[in-house]
XYZ file of N, CA and C in Angstrom:
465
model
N 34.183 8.461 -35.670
C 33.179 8.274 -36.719
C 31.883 8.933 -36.265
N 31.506 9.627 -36.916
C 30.147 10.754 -37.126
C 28.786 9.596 -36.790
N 27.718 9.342 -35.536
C 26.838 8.543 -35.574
C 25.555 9.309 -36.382
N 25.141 8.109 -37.202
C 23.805 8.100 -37.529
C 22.599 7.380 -36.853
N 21.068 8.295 -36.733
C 20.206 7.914 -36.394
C 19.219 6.925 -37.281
N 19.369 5.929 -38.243
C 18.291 5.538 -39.146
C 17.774 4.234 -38.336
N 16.593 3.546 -38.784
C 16.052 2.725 -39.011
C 16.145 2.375 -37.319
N 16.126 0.739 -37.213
C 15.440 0.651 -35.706
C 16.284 1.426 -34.482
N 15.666 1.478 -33.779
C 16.474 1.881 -32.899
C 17.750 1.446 -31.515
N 17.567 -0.230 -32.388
C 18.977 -0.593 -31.786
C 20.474 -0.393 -32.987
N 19.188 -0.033 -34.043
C 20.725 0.518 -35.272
C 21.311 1.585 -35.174
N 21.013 2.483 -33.576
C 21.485 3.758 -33.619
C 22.927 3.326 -32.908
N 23.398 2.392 -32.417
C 24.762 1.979 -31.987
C 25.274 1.091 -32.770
N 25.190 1.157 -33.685
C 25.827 0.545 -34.817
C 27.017 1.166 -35.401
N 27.874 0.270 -36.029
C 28.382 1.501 -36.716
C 28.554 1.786 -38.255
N 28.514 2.943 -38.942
C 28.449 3.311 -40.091
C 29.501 2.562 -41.069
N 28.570 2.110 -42.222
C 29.725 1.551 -43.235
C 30.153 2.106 -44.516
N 30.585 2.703 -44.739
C 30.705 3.183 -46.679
C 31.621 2.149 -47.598
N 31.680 1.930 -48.532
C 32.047 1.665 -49.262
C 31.717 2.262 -50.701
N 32.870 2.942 -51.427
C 32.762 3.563 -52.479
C 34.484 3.866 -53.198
N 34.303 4.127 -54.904
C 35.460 4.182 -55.115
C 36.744 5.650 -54.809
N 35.734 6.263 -54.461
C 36.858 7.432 -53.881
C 36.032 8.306 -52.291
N 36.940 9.094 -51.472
C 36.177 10.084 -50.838
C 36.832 10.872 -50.582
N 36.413 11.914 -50.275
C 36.800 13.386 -49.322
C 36.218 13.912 -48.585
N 37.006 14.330 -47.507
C 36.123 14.115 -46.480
C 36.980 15.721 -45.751
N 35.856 16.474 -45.472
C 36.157 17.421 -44.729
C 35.867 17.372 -43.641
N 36.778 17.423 -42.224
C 36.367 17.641 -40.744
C 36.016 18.284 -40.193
N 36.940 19.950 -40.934
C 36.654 21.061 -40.171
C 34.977 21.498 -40.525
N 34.327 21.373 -42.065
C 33.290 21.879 -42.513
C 32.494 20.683 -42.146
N 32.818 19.708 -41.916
C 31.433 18.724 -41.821
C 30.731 17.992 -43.231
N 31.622 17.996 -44.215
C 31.462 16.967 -45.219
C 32.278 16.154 -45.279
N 31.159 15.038 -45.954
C 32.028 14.138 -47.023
C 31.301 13.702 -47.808
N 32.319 13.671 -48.680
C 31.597 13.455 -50.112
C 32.544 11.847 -50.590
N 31.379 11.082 -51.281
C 31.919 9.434 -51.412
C 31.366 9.412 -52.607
N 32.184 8.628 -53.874
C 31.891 8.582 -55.083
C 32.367 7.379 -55.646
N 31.382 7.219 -56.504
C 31.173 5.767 -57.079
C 30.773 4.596 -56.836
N 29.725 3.934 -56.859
C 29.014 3.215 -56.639
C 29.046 2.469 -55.313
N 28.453 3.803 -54.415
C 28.909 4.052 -53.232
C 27.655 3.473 -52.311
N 28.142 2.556 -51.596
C 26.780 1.652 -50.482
C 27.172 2.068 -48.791
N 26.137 2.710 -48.036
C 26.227 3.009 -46.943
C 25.119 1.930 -46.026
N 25.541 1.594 -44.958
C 24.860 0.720 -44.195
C 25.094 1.767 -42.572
N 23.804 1.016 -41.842
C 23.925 1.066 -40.463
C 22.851 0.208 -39.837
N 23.393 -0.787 -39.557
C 22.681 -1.876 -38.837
C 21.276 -2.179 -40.417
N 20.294 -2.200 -40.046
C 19.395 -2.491 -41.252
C 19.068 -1.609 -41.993
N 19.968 -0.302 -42.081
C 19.324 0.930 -42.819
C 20.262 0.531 -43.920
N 20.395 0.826 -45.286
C 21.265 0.930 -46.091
C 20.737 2.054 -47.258
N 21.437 2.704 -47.521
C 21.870 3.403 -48.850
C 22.441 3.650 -49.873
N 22.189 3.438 -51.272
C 23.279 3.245 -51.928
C 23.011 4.748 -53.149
N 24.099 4.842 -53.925
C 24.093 5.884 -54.916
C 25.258 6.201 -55.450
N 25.573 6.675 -56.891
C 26.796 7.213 -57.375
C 27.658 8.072 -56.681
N 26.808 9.047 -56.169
C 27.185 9.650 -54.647
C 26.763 9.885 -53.425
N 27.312 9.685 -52.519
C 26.400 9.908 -51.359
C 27.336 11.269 -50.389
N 26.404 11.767 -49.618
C 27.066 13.934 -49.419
C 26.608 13.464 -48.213
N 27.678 12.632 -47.140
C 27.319 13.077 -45.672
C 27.516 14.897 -44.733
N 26.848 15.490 -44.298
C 26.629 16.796 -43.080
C 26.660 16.047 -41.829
N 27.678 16.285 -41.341
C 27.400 16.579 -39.801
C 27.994 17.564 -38.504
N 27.224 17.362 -37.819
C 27.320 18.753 -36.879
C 27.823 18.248 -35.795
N 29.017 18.303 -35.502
C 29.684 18.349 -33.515
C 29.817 16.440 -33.886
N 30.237 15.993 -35.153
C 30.611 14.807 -35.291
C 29.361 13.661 -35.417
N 27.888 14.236 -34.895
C 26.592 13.796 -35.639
C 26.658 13.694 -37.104
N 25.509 12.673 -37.652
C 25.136 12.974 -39.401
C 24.173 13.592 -38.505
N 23.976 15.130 -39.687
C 22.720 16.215 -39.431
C 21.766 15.899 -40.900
N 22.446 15.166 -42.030
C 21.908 15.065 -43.108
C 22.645 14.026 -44.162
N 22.055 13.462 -44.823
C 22.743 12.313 -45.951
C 22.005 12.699 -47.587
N 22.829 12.754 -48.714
C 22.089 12.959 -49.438
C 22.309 12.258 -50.736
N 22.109 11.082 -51.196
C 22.494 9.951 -51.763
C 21.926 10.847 -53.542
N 22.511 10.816 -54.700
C 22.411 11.562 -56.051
C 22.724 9.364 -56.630
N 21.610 9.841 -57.956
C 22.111 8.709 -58.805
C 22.569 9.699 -60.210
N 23.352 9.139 -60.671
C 23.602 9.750 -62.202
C 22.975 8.955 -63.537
N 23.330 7.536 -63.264
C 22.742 6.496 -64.694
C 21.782 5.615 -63.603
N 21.351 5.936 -62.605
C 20.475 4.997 -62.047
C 19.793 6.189 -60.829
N 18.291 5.531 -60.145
C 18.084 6.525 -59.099
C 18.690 5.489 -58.090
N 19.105 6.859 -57.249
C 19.526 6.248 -55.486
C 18.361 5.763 -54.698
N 19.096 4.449 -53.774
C 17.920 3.920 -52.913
C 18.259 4.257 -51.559
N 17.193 3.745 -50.582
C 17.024 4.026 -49.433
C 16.324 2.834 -48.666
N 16.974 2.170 -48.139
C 16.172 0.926 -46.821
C 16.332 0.687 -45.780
N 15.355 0.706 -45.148
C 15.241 0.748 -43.742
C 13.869 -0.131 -42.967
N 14.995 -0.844 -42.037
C 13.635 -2.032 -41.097
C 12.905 -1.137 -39.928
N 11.643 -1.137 -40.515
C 11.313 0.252 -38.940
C 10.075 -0.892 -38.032
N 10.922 0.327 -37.117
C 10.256 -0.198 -35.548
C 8.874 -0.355 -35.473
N 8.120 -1.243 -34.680
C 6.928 -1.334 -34.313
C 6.058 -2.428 -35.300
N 6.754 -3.202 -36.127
C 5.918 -3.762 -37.200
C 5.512 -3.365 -38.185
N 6.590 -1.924 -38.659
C 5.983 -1.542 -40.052
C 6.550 -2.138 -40.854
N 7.694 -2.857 -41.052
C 8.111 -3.977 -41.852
C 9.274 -3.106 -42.526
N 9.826 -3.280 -44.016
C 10.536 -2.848 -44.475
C 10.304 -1.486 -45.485
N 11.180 -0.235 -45.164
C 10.331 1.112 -46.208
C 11.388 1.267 -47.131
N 11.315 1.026 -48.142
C 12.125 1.308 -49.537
C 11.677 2.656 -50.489
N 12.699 3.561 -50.782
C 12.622 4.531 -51.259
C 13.645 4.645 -52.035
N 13.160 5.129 -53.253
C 14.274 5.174 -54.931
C 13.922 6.791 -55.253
N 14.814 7.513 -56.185
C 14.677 8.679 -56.030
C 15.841 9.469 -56.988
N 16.218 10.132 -58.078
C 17.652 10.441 -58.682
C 18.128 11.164 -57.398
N 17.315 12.023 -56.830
C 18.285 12.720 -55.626
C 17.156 11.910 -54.212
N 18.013 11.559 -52.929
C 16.956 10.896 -51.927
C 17.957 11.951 -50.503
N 17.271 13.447 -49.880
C 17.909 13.846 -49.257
C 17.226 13.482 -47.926
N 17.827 12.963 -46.961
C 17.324 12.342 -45.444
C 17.934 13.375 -44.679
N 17.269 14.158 -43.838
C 17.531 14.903 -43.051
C 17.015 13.852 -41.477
N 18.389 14.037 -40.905
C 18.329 12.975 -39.667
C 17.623 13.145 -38.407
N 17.775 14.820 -38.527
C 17.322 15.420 -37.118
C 15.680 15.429 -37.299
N 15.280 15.831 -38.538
C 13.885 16.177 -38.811
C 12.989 14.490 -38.987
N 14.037 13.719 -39.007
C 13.712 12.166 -39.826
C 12.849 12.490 -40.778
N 13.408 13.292 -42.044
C 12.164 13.655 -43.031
C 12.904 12.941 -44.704
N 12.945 12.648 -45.324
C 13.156 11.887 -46.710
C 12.580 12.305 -47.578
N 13.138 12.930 -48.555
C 12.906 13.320 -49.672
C 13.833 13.018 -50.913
N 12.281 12.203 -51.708
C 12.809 11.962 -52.701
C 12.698 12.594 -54.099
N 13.704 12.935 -54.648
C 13.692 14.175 -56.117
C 14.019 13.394 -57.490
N 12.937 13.839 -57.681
C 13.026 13.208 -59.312
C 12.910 11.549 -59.497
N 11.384 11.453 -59.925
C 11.119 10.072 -60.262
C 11.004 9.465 -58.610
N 10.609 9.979 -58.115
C 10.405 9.547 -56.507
C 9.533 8.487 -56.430
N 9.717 7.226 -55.903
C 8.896 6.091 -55.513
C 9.168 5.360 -53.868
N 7.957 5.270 -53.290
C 8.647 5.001 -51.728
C 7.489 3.710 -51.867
N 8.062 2.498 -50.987
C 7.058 1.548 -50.759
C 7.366 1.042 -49.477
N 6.138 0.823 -48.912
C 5.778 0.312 -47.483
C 4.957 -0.370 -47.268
N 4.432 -1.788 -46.518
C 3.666 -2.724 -46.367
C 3.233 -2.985 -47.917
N 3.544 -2.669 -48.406
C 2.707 -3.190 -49.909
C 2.344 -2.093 -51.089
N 2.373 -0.837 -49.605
C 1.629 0.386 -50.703
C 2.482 1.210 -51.193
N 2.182 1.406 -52.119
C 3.232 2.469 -52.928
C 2.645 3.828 -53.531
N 4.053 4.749 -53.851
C 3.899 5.989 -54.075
C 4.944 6.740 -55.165
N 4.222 6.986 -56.397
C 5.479 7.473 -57.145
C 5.056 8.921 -57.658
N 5.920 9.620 -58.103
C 5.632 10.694 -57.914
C 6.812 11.464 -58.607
N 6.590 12.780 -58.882
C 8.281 13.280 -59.179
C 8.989 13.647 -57.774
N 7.999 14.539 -56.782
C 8.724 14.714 -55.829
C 8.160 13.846 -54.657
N 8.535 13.449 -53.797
C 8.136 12.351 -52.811
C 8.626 13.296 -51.621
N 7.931 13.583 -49.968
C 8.720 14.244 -48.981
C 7.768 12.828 -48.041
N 8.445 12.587 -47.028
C 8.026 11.453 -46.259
C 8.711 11.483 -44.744
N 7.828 11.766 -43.546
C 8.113 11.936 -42.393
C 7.826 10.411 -41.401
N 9.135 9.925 -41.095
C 9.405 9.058 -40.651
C 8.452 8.983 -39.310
N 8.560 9.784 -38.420
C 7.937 9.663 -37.069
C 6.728 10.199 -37.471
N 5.972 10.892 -37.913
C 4.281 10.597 -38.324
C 4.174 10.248 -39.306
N 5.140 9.593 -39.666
C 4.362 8.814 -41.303
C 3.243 9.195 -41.880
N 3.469 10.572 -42.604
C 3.080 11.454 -43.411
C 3.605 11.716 -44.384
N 3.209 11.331 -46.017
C 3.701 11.753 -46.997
C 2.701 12.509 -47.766
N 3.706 13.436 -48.748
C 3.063 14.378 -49.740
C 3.768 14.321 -50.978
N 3.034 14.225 -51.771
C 3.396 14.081 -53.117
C 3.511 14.793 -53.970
N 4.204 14.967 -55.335
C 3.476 16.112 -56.488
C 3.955 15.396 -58.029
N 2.977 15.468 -59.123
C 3.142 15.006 -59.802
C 4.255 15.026 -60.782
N 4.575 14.046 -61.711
C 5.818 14.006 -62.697
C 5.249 14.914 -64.107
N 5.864 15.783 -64.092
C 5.757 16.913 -65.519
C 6.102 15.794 -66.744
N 6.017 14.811 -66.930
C 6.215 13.825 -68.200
C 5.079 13.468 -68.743
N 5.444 13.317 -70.171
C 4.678 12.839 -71.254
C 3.607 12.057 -70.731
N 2.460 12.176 -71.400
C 1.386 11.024 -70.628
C 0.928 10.672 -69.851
N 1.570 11.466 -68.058
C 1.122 11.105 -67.110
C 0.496 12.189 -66.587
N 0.394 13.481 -67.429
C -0.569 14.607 -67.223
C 0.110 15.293 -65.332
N 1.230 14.914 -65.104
C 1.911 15.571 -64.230
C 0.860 15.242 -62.603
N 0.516 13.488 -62.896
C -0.314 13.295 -61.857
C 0.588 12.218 -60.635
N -0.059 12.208 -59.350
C 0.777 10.808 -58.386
C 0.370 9.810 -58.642
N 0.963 8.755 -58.774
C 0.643 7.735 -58.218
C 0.403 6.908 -57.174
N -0.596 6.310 -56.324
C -0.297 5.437 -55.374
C -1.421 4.320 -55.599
N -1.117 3.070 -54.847
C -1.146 1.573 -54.547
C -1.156 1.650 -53.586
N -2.795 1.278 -52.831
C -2.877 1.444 -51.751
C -3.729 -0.181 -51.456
N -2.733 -1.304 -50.421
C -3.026 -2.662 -50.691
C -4.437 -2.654 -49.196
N -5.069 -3.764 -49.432
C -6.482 -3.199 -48.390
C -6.037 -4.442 -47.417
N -6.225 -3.769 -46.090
C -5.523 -4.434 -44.914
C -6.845 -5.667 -44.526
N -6.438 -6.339 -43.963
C -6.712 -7.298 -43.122
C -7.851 -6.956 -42.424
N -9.075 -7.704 -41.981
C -10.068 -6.829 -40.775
C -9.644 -7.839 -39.547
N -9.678 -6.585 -38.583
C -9.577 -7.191 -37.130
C -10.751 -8.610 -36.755
């Protein structure tokens, strides 16, 4: 079984779960493809989506890329150090493992400690927790971001 790197870092010896109604799975190329209301776990990371498109390289995940069709795909993960829980929704949510970078396509919304971010496209870097946004081309929202930014605590 192909290891994944997500969420804390005692979930990196975990092992990977899928559940979905069909798959195929290529060895020699390094896919698999899992369809239908398809839920991936590893230790506290989970993913779910109509489909989810594992890549990996030398039996690594190099990439995961969770598609919703009648719903957007999610993304959760308990991260290290006290940042609490980061939830990310998205019609396409592609996690590149090596880069720890998340991107979410179409209707992109990520929330963390409280604050939130919606957007059409969402890109979000796990190890400097750096995100960039760009607005939704829809009716009424003048193709602007959103964020909710909750005001912390004073020392």
């Amino acid at each position: 079984m192909p290891q994944l790197a997500l969420g804390l870092a005692s979930d990196r010896g975990k092992p990977i779960e899928i559940e979905s109604n069909s798959a195929d799975i290529d060895n020699k190329k390094g896919v698999s493809v899992y369809r239908g209301d398809v839920i991936m776990t590893q230790g506290t990371t989970r993913i779910t989506g109509d489909i989810i498109t594992i890549y990996t390289k030398q039996r690594d995940v190099s990439k995961v890329v969770a598609e919703g069709e009648t719903a957007r795909a999610y993304y959760e993960e308990q991260q290290d150090k006290g940042q609490g829980i980061l939830q990310a929704w998205g019609f396409t949510i592609r996690y590149d493992v090596l880069q720890e970078d998340i991107e979410l396509i179409r209707d992109g919304e990520l929330l963390q400690k409280g604050d939130t971010f919606k957007g059409e496209n969402i890109h979000y870097n796990l190890t400097l927790q750096t995100v960039s946004a760009k607005g939704r081309p829809q009716e009424g929202s003048n193709g602007r971001v959103q964020m909710i930014i909750q005001p912390r605590p004073e020392k």
